[in-house]
Coordinates of C-alpha atoms and ligand atoms in Angstrom, one line a residue:
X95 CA -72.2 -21.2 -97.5
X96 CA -71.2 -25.0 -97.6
X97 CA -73.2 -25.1 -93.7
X98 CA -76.1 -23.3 -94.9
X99 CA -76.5 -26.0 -97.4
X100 CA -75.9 -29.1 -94.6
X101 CA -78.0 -27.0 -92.6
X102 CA -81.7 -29.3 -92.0
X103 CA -84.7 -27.2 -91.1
X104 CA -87.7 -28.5 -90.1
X105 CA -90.5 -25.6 -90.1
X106 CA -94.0 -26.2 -89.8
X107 CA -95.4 -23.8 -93.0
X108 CA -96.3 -20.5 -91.9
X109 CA -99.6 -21.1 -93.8
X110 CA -100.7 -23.4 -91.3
X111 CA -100.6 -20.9 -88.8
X112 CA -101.8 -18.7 -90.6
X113 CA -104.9 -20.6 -91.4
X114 CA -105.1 -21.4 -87.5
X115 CA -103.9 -24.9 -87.4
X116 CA -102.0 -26.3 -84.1
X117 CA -98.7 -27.0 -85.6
X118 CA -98.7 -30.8 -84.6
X119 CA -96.0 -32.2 -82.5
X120 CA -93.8 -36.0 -83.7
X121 CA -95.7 -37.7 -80.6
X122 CA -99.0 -36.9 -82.3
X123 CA -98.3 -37.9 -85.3
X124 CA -97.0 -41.0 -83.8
X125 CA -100.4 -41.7 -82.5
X126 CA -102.3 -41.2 -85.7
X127 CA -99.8 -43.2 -87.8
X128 CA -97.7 -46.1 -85.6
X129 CA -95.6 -46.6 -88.5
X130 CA -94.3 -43.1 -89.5
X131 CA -91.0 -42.5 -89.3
X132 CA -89.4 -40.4 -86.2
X133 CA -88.7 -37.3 -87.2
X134 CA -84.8 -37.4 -85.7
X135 CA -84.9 -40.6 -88.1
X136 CA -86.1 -38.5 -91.0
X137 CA -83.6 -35.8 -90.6
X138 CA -80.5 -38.0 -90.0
X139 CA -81.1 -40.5 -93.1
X140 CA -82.0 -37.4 -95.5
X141 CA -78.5 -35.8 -94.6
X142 CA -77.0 -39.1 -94.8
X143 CA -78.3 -39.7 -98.0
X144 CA -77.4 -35.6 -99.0
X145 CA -73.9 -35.9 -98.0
X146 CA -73.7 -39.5 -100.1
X147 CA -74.9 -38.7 -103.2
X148 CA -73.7 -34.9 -103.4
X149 CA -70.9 -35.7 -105.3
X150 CA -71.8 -38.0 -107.9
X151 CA -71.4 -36.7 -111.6
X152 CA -73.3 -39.2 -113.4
X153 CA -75.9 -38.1 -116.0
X154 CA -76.4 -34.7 -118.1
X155 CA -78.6 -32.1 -118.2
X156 CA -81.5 -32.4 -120.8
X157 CA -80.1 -30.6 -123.7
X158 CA -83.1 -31.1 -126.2
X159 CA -84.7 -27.9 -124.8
X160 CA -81.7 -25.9 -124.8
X161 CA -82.9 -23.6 -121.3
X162 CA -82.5 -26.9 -119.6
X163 CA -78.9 -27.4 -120.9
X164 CA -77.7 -24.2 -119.1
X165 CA -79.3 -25.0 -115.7
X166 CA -76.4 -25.0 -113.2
X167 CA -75.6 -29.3 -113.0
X168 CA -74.4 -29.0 -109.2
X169 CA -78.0 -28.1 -108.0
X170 CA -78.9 -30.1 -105.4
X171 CA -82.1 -29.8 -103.0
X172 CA -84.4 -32.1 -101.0
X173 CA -87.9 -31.5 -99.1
X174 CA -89.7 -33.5 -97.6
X175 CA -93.5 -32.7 -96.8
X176 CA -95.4 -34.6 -94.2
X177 CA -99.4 -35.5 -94.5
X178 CA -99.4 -33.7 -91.2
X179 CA -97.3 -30.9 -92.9
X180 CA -94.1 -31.4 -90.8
X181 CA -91.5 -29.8 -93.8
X182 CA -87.6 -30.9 -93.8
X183 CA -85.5 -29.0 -96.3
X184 CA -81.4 -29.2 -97.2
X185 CA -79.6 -28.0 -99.9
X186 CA -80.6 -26.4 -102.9
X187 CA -84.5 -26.0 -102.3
X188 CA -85.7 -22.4 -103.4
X189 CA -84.4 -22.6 -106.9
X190 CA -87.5 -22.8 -109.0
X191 CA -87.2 -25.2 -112.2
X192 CA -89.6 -26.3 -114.7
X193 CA -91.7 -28.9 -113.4
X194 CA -91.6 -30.7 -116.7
X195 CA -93.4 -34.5 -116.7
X196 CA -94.5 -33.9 -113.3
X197 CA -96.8 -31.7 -114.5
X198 CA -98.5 -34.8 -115.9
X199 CA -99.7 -36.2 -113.1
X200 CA -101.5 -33.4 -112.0
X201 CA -103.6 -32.0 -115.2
X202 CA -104.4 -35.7 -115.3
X203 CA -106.0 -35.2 -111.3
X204 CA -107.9 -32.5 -113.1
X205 CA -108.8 -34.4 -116.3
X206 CA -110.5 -37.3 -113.8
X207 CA -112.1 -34.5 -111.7
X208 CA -113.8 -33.0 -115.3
X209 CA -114.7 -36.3 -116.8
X210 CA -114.7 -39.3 -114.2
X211 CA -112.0 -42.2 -113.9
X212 CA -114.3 -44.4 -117.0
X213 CA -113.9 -41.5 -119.2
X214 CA -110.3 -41.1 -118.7
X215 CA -109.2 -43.8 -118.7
X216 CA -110.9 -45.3 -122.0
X217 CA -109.5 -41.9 -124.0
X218 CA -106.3 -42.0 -122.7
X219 CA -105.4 -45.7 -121.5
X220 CA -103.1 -46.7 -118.9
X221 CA -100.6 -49.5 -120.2
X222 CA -97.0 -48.6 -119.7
X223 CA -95.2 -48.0 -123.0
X224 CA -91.9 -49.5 -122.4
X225 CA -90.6 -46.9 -124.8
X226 CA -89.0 -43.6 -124.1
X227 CA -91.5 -40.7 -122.9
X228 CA -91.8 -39.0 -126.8
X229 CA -91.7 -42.3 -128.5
X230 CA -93.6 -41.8 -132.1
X231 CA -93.3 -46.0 -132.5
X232 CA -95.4 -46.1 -129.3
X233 CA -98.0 -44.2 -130.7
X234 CA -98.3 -46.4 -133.3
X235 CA -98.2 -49.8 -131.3
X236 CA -100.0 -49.4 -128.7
X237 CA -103.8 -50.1 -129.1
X238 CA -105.0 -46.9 -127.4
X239 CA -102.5 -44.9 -129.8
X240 CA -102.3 -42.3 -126.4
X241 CA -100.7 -45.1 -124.5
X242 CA -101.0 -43.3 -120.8
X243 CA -101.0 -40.2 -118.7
X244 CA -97.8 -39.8 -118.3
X245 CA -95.8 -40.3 -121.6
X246 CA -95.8 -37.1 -123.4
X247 CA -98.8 -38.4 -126.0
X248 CA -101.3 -39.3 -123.5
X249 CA -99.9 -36.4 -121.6
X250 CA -100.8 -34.3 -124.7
X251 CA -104.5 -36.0 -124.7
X252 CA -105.3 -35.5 -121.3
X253 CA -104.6 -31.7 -121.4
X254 CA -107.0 -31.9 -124.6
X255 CA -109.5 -33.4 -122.3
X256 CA -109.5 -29.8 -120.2
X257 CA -112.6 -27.9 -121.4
X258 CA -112.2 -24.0 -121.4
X259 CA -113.7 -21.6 -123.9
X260 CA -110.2 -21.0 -125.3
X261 CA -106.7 -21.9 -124.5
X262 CA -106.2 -19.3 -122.5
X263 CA -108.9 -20.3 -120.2
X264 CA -107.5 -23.8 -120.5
X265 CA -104.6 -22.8 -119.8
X266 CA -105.4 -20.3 -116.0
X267 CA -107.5 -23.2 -114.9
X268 CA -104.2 -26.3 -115.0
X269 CA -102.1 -23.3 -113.6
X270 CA -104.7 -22.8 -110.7
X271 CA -105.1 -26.6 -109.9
X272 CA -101.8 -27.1 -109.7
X273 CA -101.2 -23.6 -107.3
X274 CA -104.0 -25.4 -105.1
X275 CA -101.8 -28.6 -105.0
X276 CA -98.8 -26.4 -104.0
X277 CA -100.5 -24.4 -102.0
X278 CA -99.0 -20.9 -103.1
X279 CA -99.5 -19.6 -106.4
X280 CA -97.2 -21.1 -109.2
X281 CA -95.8 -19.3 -111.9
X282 CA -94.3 -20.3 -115.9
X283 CA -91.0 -20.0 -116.4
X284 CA -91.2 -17.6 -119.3
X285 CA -87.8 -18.2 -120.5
X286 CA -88.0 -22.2 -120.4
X287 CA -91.9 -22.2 -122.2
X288 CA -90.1 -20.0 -124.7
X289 CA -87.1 -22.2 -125.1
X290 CA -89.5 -25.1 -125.3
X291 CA -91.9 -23.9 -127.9
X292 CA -88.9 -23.3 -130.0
X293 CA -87.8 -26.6 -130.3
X294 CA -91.0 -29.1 -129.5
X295 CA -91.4 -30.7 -133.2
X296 CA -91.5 -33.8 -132.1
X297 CA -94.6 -33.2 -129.8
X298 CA -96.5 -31.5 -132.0
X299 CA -95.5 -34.3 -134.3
X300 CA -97.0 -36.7 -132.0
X301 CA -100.3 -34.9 -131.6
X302 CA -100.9 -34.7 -135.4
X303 CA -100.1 -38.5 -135.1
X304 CA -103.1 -38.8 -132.7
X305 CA -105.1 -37.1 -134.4
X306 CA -105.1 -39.2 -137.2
X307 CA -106.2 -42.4 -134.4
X308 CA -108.6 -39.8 -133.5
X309 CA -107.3 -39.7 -129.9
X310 CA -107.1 -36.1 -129.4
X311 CA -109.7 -33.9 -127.8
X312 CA -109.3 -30.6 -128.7
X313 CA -107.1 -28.9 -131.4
X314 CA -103.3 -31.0 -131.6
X315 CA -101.4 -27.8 -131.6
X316 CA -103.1 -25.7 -129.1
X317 CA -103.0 -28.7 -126.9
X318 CA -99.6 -28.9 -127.3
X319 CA -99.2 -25.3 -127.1
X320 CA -100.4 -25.5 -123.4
X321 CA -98.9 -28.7 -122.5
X322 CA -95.3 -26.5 -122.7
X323 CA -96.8 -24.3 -120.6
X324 CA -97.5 -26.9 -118.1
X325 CA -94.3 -28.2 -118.5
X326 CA -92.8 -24.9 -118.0
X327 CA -94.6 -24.0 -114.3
X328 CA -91.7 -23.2 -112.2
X329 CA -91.9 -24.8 -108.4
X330 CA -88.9 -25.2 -106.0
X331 CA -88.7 -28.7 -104.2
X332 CA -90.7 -27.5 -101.4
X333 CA -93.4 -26.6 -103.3
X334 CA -92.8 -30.1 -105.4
X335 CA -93.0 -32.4 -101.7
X336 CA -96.1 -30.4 -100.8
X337 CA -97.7 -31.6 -104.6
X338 CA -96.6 -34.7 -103.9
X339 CA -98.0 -34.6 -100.0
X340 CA -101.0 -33.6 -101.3
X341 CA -100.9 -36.6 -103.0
X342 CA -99.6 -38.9 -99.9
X343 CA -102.7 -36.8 -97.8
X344 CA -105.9 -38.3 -99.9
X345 CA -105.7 -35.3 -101.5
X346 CA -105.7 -32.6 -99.0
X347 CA -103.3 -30.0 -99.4
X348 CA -101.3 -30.5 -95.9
X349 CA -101.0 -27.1 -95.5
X350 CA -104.1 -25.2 -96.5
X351 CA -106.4 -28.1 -95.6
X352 CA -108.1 -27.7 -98.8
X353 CA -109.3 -30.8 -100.7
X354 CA -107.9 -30.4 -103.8
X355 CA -108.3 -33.6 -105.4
X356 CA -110.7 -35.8 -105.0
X357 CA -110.0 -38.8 -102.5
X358 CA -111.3 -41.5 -104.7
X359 CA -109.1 -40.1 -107.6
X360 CA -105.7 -40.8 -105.6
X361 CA -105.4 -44.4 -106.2
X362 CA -105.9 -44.1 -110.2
X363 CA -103.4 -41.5 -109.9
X364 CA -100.5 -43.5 -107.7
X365 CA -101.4 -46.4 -110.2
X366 CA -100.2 -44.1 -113.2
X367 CA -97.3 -43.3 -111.7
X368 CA -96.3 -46.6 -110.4
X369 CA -96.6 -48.1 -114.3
X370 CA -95.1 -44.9 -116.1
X371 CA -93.7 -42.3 -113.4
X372 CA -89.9 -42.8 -114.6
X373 CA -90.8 -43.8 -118.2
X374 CA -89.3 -46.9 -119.3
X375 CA -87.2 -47.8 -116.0
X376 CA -90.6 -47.7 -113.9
X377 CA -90.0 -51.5 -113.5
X378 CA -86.3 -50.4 -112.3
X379 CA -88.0 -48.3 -109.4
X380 CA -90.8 -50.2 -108.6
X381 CA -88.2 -53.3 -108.1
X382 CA -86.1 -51.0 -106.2
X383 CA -87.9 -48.3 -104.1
X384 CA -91.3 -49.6 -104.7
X385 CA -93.2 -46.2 -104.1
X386 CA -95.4 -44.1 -106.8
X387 CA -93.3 -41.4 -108.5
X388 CA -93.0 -38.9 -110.8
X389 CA -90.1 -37.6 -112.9
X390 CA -89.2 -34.5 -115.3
X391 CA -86.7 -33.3 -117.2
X392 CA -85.5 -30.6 -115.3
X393 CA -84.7 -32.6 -112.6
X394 CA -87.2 -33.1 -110.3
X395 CA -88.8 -36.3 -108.6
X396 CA -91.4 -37.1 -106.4
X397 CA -92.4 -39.6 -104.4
X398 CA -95.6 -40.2 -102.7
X399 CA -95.4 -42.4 -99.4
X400 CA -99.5 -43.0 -99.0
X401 CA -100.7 -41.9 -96.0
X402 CA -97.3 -40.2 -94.7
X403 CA -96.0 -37.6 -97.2
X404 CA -93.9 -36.8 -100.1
X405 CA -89.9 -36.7 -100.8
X406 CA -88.9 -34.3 -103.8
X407 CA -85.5 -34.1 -105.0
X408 CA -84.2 -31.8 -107.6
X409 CA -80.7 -32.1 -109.2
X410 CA -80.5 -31.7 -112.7
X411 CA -78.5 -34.0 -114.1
X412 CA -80.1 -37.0 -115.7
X413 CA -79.8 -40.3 -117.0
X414 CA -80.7 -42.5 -120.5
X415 CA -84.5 -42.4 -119.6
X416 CA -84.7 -39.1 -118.3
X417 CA -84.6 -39.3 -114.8
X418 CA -82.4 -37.7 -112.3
X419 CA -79.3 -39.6 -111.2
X420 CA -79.0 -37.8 -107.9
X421 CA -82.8 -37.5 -107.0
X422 CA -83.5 -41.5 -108.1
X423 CA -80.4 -42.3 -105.7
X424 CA -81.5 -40.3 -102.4
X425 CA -84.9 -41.2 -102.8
X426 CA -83.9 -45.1 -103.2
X427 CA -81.2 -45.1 -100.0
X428 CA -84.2 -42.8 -98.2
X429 CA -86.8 -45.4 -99.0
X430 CA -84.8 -48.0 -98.1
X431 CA -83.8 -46.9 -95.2
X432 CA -86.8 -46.1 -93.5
X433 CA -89.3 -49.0 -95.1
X434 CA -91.3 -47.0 -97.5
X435 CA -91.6 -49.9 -100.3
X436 CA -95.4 -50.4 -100.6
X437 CA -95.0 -53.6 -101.3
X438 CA -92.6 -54.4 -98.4
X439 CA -95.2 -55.7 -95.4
X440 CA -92.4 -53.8 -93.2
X441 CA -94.1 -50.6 -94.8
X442 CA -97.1 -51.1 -92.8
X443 CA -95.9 -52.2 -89.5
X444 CA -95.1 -55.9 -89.7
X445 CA -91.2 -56.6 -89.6
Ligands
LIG1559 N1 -91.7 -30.9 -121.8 C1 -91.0 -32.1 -121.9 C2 -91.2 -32.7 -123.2 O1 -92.3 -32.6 -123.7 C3 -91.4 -33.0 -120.8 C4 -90.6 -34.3 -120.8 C5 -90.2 -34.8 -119.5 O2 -90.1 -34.2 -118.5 N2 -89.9 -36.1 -119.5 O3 -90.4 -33.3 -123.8

């Protein structure tokens, strides 16, 4: 059991051969990008980093949704997903959790393919808050009331941006977008979106709040209604890294080839998450890891290495902002190690 869990795989996804694609070997990748990473590299820092961080106990599970507070704390999985859809997997990475915040990020990919980076961004904004993700203060300081993306007001204005005849329309399309991003077909965690609705006051507070600035799209509680659906898709870290490689890959989804978002939409995308991916310690990570990311509460993180791939990490417990301890700290020592920081010119080849 313990081995199984130490154990490193590195499969190339069956979809790919399925779809007819030559699996393609380190040496070519080598010769499209001179500054990937070797893949022995790859595999010996994320078990390095696996075996190092395994045992901390900092942090605690998100209790505020109570589902969330019963998740098993010692979870712990890592994928990586290439942009040539090389996948490297250890530990815990075919438990499906809620997706949570990530969510974001991607029903925002769909807001700017509905309505165009000008529109989006001048009904939603994209100033980081400073503030804890639900912040009500926020919504009244900042001057676009919706603040960004990726704090759960803005988060609740961009999925009012999603036109559909009705919420359940709404609703099949995010789910679809975000299956095309995984490339398999997602599902909600019934018992989390249930847990969730139960308890989510404080959003639908907030959306009542923006409807009085008049910075809501459709109506507040049926937006909010299927923003706890989003929040509740379930994905495994694997499917996470191949989101997120989808992401790294201009938007192609490495593994069915298909252009899921648009390449000219990336960019406003890695910006959001590079000003408000972990909430109010985004200055923390850019300072430390320097890469675009994206964090929820049940656990997960991604980050997007442009042009290369995607690292998810899922371990549940988290820290004061919301953010997994375990998943901040591989993904740090992994970046580190292998010169991901964007804005380290070692990133790009120049040491
Ligand atoms: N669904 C959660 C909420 O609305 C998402 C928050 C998060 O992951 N930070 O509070």
């Amino acid at each position: 059991m313990l081995r199984n869990r130490f154990q490193i795989t590195m499969i190339l996804a069956a979809t790919m051969m399925a779809a007819g694609f030559m699996p393609v070997t380190a040496s070519a990748q080598a010769s499209r990008s001179p500054v990937a990473p070797r893949r022995e590299l790859v595999e010996s820092v994320v078990r390095e980093a696996y075996d190092k961080f395994k045992g901390e106990t900092n942090g605690k599970n998100a209790d505020y949704i109570p589902y969330l507070a019963q998740v098993d704390s010692k979870l712990f999985g890592i994928a990586i997903v290439t942009a040539d859809n090389q996948v490297l997997t250890l530990g815990d990475v075919n438990y499906s959790f809620s997706i949570q915040s990530i969510s974001k990020v991607f029903t925002l990919a769909l807001a700017l393919e509905e309505l165009g980076p000008d529109k989006v961004f001048q009904r939603i904004g994209s100033e980081p808050t400073g503030r804890p993700f639900n912040s009500v203060p926020a919504v009244v300081d900042m001057p676009t009331h919706s603040g960004n993306p990726l704090v759960n007001a803005g988060a609740i204005a961009t999925m009012s941006l999603i036109s559909g005849k009705d919420a359940n329309e709404k609703w099949n399309k995010i789910l679809a977008f975000y299956s095309k991003a995984a490339g398999e077909r997602l599902t909600l965690i019934e018992e989390v979106y249930k847990s969730e609705a139960a308890t989510n006051a404080g959003n639908k507070a907030l959306s009542m709040l923006l409807a009085k600035y008049d910075r809501i799209y459709a109506d507040p509680f049926e937006s909010v209604d299927i923003y706890t659906k989003q929040c509740s898709v379930g994905v495994n870290a694997s499917q996470l890294a191949r989101m997120g490689a989808t992401l790294a890959n201009n938007g192609i989804n490495p593994a069915t080839r298909e252009q899921v978002i648009k390449r000219e939409h990336v960019p406003y995308l890695l910006a959001t998450m590079t000003m408000a991916g972990l909430y109010d310690s985004s200055g923390y990570w850019a300072w430390h890891v320097g890469l675009p990311a994206k964090s929820g509460v049940g656990g997960g993180i991604v980050a997007i290495v442009p042009g290369k791939g995607a690292i998810a990490v899922f371990a549940p417990p988290l820290d004061e902002a919301g953010n997994s301890v375990k998943a901040q700290k591989v993904i740090e020592y992994v970046a580190n190690k292998l010169d991901f920081n964007l804005y380290s010119p070692a990133s790009v080849g120049l040491k």
